[in-house]
């Protein structure tokens, strides 16, 4: 990333912290957003992961939405420090939250399931392959990578669909209850 791109990245991080303090992202807890979390939760019940890494966890919204509770360890990562404070305050069982930037984050262990939860389009194009490589290197042999992207996710899906080390095993388009918007949720495993 050049100097201008690094500055934009820093400004976005600053903006997200300010928005979390002001409650802007509380809308993720709305019924409008619930369908995509339900889809991720459905995948959890199908896969039965013991360890989960949520990249782009925000304030722990996925944890609040999950009915799946058969995990031993949940690690949520977000680069907005304010969101992580909010997630930690909820004291979820078997969960830990860390303020980390995905551009230079290395998971502390391998995981059964890794989720890129509405975060991949915020990663600069020059860093996307590096982030995916890091994720793949920390996915257990039979693990699952779940990617959730709002609407089309222009410039994102080809990184997963065309990756030589990933194989798509499931792909859902999830419409909001009002039918006004949609998310795409893809599931990948190591090829």
Tab-separated table of C-alpha atoms in Angstrom:
chain	number	residue	atom	x	y	z
A	1	UNK	CA	0.000	0.000	0.000
A	2	UNK	CA	1.239	3.439	-0.805
A	3	UNK	CA	1.197	6.325	1.651
A	4	UNK	CA	-2.219	7.588	0.538
A	5	UNK	CA	-3.770	4.121	0.896
A	6	UNK	CA	-2.265	3.725	4.375
A	7	UNK	CA	-3.720	7.104	5.351
A	8	UNK	CA	-7.167	6.056	4.052
A	9	UNK	CA	-6.892	2.809	6.016
A	10	UNK	CA	-6.020	4.692	9.212
A	11	UNK	CA	-8.902	7.143	8.642
A	12	UNK	CA	-11.355	4.252	8.155
A	13	UNK	CA	-10.194	2.704	11.435
A	14	UNK	CA	-10.635	6.045	13.198
A	15	UNK	CA	-14.113	6.415	11.634
A	16	UNK	CA	-15.196	2.922	12.736
A	17	UNK	CA	-14.136	3.613	16.319
A	18	UNK	CA	-16.098	6.870	16.327
A	19	UNK	CA	-19.142	5.149	14.783
A	20	UNK	CA	-19.103	2.365	17.386
A	21	UNK	CA	-18.921	4.943	20.194
A	22	UNK	CA	-21.925	6.748	18.701
A	23	UNK	CA	-23.970	3.563	18.224
A	24	UNK	CA	-24.094	3.592	14.426
A	25	UNK	CA	-23.331	-0.137	14.156
A	26	UNK	CA	-26.070	-1.154	16.596
A	27	UNK	CA	-28.191	-1.625	13.463
A	28	UNK	CA	-26.379	-4.928	12.898
A	29	UNK	CA	-28.542	-6.310	15.699
A	30	UNK	CA	-31.735	-5.504	13.799
A	31	UNK	CA	-34.140	-8.045	12.325
A	32	UNK	CA	-33.077	-6.800	8.893
A	33	UNK	CA	-29.596	-8.279	9.450
A	34	UNK	CA	-30.719	-11.421	11.267
A	35	UNK	CA	-31.048	-13.651	8.192
A	36	UNK	CA	-27.352	-13.717	7.382
A	37	UNK	CA	-26.455	-14.525	10.977
A	38	UNK	CA	-29.051	-17.303	10.931
A	39	UNK	CA	-27.364	-18.730	7.835
A	40	UNK	CA	-23.946	-18.687	9.510
A	41	UNK	CA	-25.472	-20.291	12.616
A	42	UNK	CA	-27.029	-22.993	10.400
A	43	UNK	CA	-23.579	-23.743	9.005
A	44	UNK	CA	-22.196	-24.004	12.564
A	45	UNK	CA	-24.817	-26.612	13.437
A	46	UNK	CA	-23.902	-28.510	10.283
A	47	UNK	CA	-20.109	-28.359	10.782
A	48	UNK	CA	-20.000	-28.624	14.605
A	49	UNK	CA	-16.760	-26.613	14.982
A	50	UNK	CA	-14.916	-26.723	18.280
A	51	UNK	CA	-12.864	-23.606	17.497
A	52	UNK	CA	-14.161	-20.522	15.673
A	53	UNK	CA	-12.307	-17.426	14.454
A	54	UNK	CA	-14.539	-14.461	13.543
A	55	UNK	CA	-12.629	-11.886	11.491
A	56	UNK	CA	-14.555	-8.627	11.532
A	57	UNK	CA	-16.459	-9.531	14.700
A	58	UNK	CA	-17.550	-5.979	15.526
A	59	UNK	CA	-19.132	-5.813	18.970
A	60	UNK	CA	-19.815	-9.569	19.185
A	61	UNK	CA	-23.024	-9.534	17.178
A	62	UNK	CA	-22.435	-13.036	15.799
A	63	UNK	CA	-22.076	-14.361	19.349
A	64	UNK	CA	-25.386	-12.744	20.326
A	65	UNK	CA	-27.104	-14.235	17.283
A	66	UNK	CA	-25.681	-17.765	17.588
A	67	UNK	CA	-27.729	-20.645	18.891
A	68	UNK	CA	-24.783	-22.976	18.336
A	69	UNK	CA	-22.930	-23.294	21.643
A	70	UNK	CA	-20.943	-26.504	21.236
A	71	UNK	CA	-17.596	-24.760	20.753
A	72	UNK	CA	-14.582	-24.792	23.061
A	73	UNK	CA	-12.997	-21.548	21.866
A	74	UNK	CA	-14.261	-18.502	19.985
A	75	UNK	CA	-11.857	-15.732	18.971
A	76	UNK	CA	-13.319	-12.496	17.625
A	77	UNK	CA	-11.032	-10.007	15.903
A	78	UNK	CA	-11.794	-6.485	14.731
A	79	UNK	CA	-9.671	-3.430	14.124
A	80	UNK	CA	-12.098	-1.086	15.870
A	81	UNK	CA	-10.979	-0.931	19.486
A	82	UNK	CA	-14.371	0.427	20.563
A	83	UNK	CA	-16.198	-2.591	19.132
A	84	UNK	CA	-13.873	-4.981	20.945
A	85	UNK	CA	-14.516	-3.187	24.249
A	86	UNK	CA	-18.242	-3.711	23.694
A	87	UNK	CA	-17.766	-7.395	22.830
A	88	UNK	CA	-15.606	-8.020	25.908
A	89	UNK	CA	-18.169	-6.374	28.174
A	90	UNK	CA	-20.738	-9.024	27.225
A	91	UNK	CA	-18.696	-11.837	28.764
A	92	UNK	CA	-19.538	-14.542	26.222
A	93	UNK	CA	-18.606	-18.082	27.341
A	94	UNK	CA	-15.378	-19.546	25.912
A	95	UNK	CA	-14.824	-16.371	23.904
A	96	UNK	CA	-11.952	-13.962	23.599
A	97	UNK	CA	-11.814	-10.721	21.620
A	98	UNK	CA	-8.782	-8.878	20.244
A	99	UNK	CA	-8.219	-5.563	18.541
A	100	UNK	CA	-6.153	-6.487	15.494
A	101	UNK	CA	-5.853	-5.285	11.926
A	102	UNK	CA	-6.374	-8.124	9.434
A	103	UNK	CA	-3.552	-6.711	7.315
A	104	UNK	CA	-0.993	-7.948	9.826
A	105	UNK	CA	-2.929	-10.353	12.060
A	106	UNK	CA	-1.653	-13.898	12.503
A	107	UNK	CA	-4.061	-16.248	14.301
A	108	UNK	CA	-2.628	-17.802	17.479
A	109	UNK	CA	-3.706	-21.334	16.460
A	110	UNK	CA	-5.472	-23.309	13.737
A	111	UNK	CA	-9.284	-23.198	13.689
A	112	UNK	CA	-12.102	-25.539	12.663
A	113	UNK	CA	-14.070	-22.627	11.221
A	114	UNK	CA	-12.906	-19.164	10.190
A	115	UNK	CA	-15.417	-16.488	9.275
A	116	UNK	CA	-14.698	-13.390	7.223
A	117	UNK	CA	-17.752	-11.542	8.403
A	118	UNK	CA	-18.448	-8.490	6.229
A	119	UNK	CA	-14.775	-7.524	6.403
A	120	UNK	CA	-13.077	-8.615	3.181
A	121	UNK	CA	-14.143	-5.639	1.083
A	122	UNK	CA	-12.408	-3.299	3.542
A	123	UNK	CA	-9.054	-4.929	2.836
A	124	UNK	CA	-6.952	-3.110	0.267
A	125	UNK	CA	-6.647	-5.046	-2.994
A	126	UNK	CA	-2.861	-5.244	-2.649
A	127	UNK	CA	-3.294	-7.098	0.695
A	128	UNK	CA	-6.210	-9.442	-0.083
A	129	UNK	CA	-4.060	-12.389	-1.224
A	130	UNK	CA	-1.833	-12.074	1.848
A	131	UNK	CA	-4.853	-12.091	4.178
A	132	UNK	CA	-6.335	-15.147	2.442
A	133	UNK	CA	-2.981	-16.970	2.652
A	134	UNK	CA	-2.807	-16.263	6.382
A	135	UNK	CA	-6.355	-17.563	6.829
A	136	UNK	CA	-5.709	-20.707	4.811
A	137	UNK	CA	-2.555	-21.414	6.819
A	138	UNK	CA	-4.622	-21.387	10.034
A	139	UNK	CA	-7.566	-23.453	8.860
A	140	UNK	CA	-7.532	-27.038	10.088
A	141	UNK	CA	-7.320	-29.781	7.461
A	142	UNK	CA	-11.077	-30.430	7.441
A	143	UNK	CA	-11.945	-26.875	8.435
A	144	UNK	CA	-14.415	-24.502	6.830
A	145	UNK	CA	-14.001	-20.919	5.741
A	146	UNK	CA	-17.261	-18.942	5.752
A	147	UNK	CA	-17.331	-15.656	3.841
A	148	UNK	CA	-20.235	-13.232	4.247
A	149	UNK	CA	-20.388	-10.251	1.885
A	150	UNK	CA	-23.076	-7.603	1.533
A	151	UNK	CA	-24.696	-7.550	-1.900
A	152	UNK	CA	-22.338	-8.288	-4.773
A	153	UNK	CA	-19.079	-7.691	-2.959
A	154	UNK	CA	-17.564	-6.364	-6.173
A	155	UNK	CA	-13.942	-7.366	-6.468
A	156	UNK	CA	-14.117	-9.906	-3.625
A	157	UNK	CA	-15.583	-13.247	-4.658
A	158	UNK	CA	-13.014	-14.049	-7.329
A	159	UNK	CA	-10.350	-14.217	-4.611
A	160	UNK	CA	-12.166	-17.219	-3.138
A	161	UNK	CA	-13.780	-18.833	-6.171
A	162	UNK	CA	-10.540	-18.800	-8.191
A	163	UNK	CA	-8.121	-19.604	-5.357
A	164	UNK	CA	-6.151	-22.789	-6.137
A	165	UNK	CA	-6.116	-23.893	-2.484
A	166	UNK	CA	-9.852	-23.433	-1.862
A	167	UNK	CA	-12.880	-25.399	-2.953
A	168	UNK	CA	-16.397	-23.997	-2.685
A	169	UNK	CA	-18.739	-26.393	-0.883
A	170	UNK	CA	-21.801	-24.199	-0.379
A	171	UNK	CA	-23.027	-20.812	-1.523
A	172	UNK	CA	-26.212	-19.076	-0.430
A	173	UNK	CA	-27.817	-15.800	-1.337
A	174	UNK	CA	-29.677	-14.630	1.746
A	175	UNK	CA	-32.378	-11.995	1.317
A	176	UNK	CA	-33.457	-9.630	4.060
A	177	UNK	CA	-36.901	-10.263	5.470
A	178	UNK	CA	-38.207	-7.210	3.646
A	179	UNK	CA	-36.498	-8.353	0.450
A	180	UNK	CA	-34.783	-4.994	0.079
A	181	UNK	CA	-31.208	-6.244	0.169
A	182	UNK	CA	-29.161	-9.422	0.221
A	183	UNK	CA	-25.933	-11.015	1.347
A	184	UNK	CA	-23.894	-13.746	-0.224
A	185	UNK	CA	-22.509	-16.382	2.119
A	186	UNK	CA	-19.978	-18.833	0.749
A	187	UNK	CA	-18.396	-21.870	2.390
A	188	UNK	CA	-14.944	-23.067	1.372
A	189	UNK	CA	-12.608	-25.828	2.417
A	190	UNK	CA	-9.032	-26.639	1.513
A	191	UNK	CA	-8.729	-28.151	-1.966
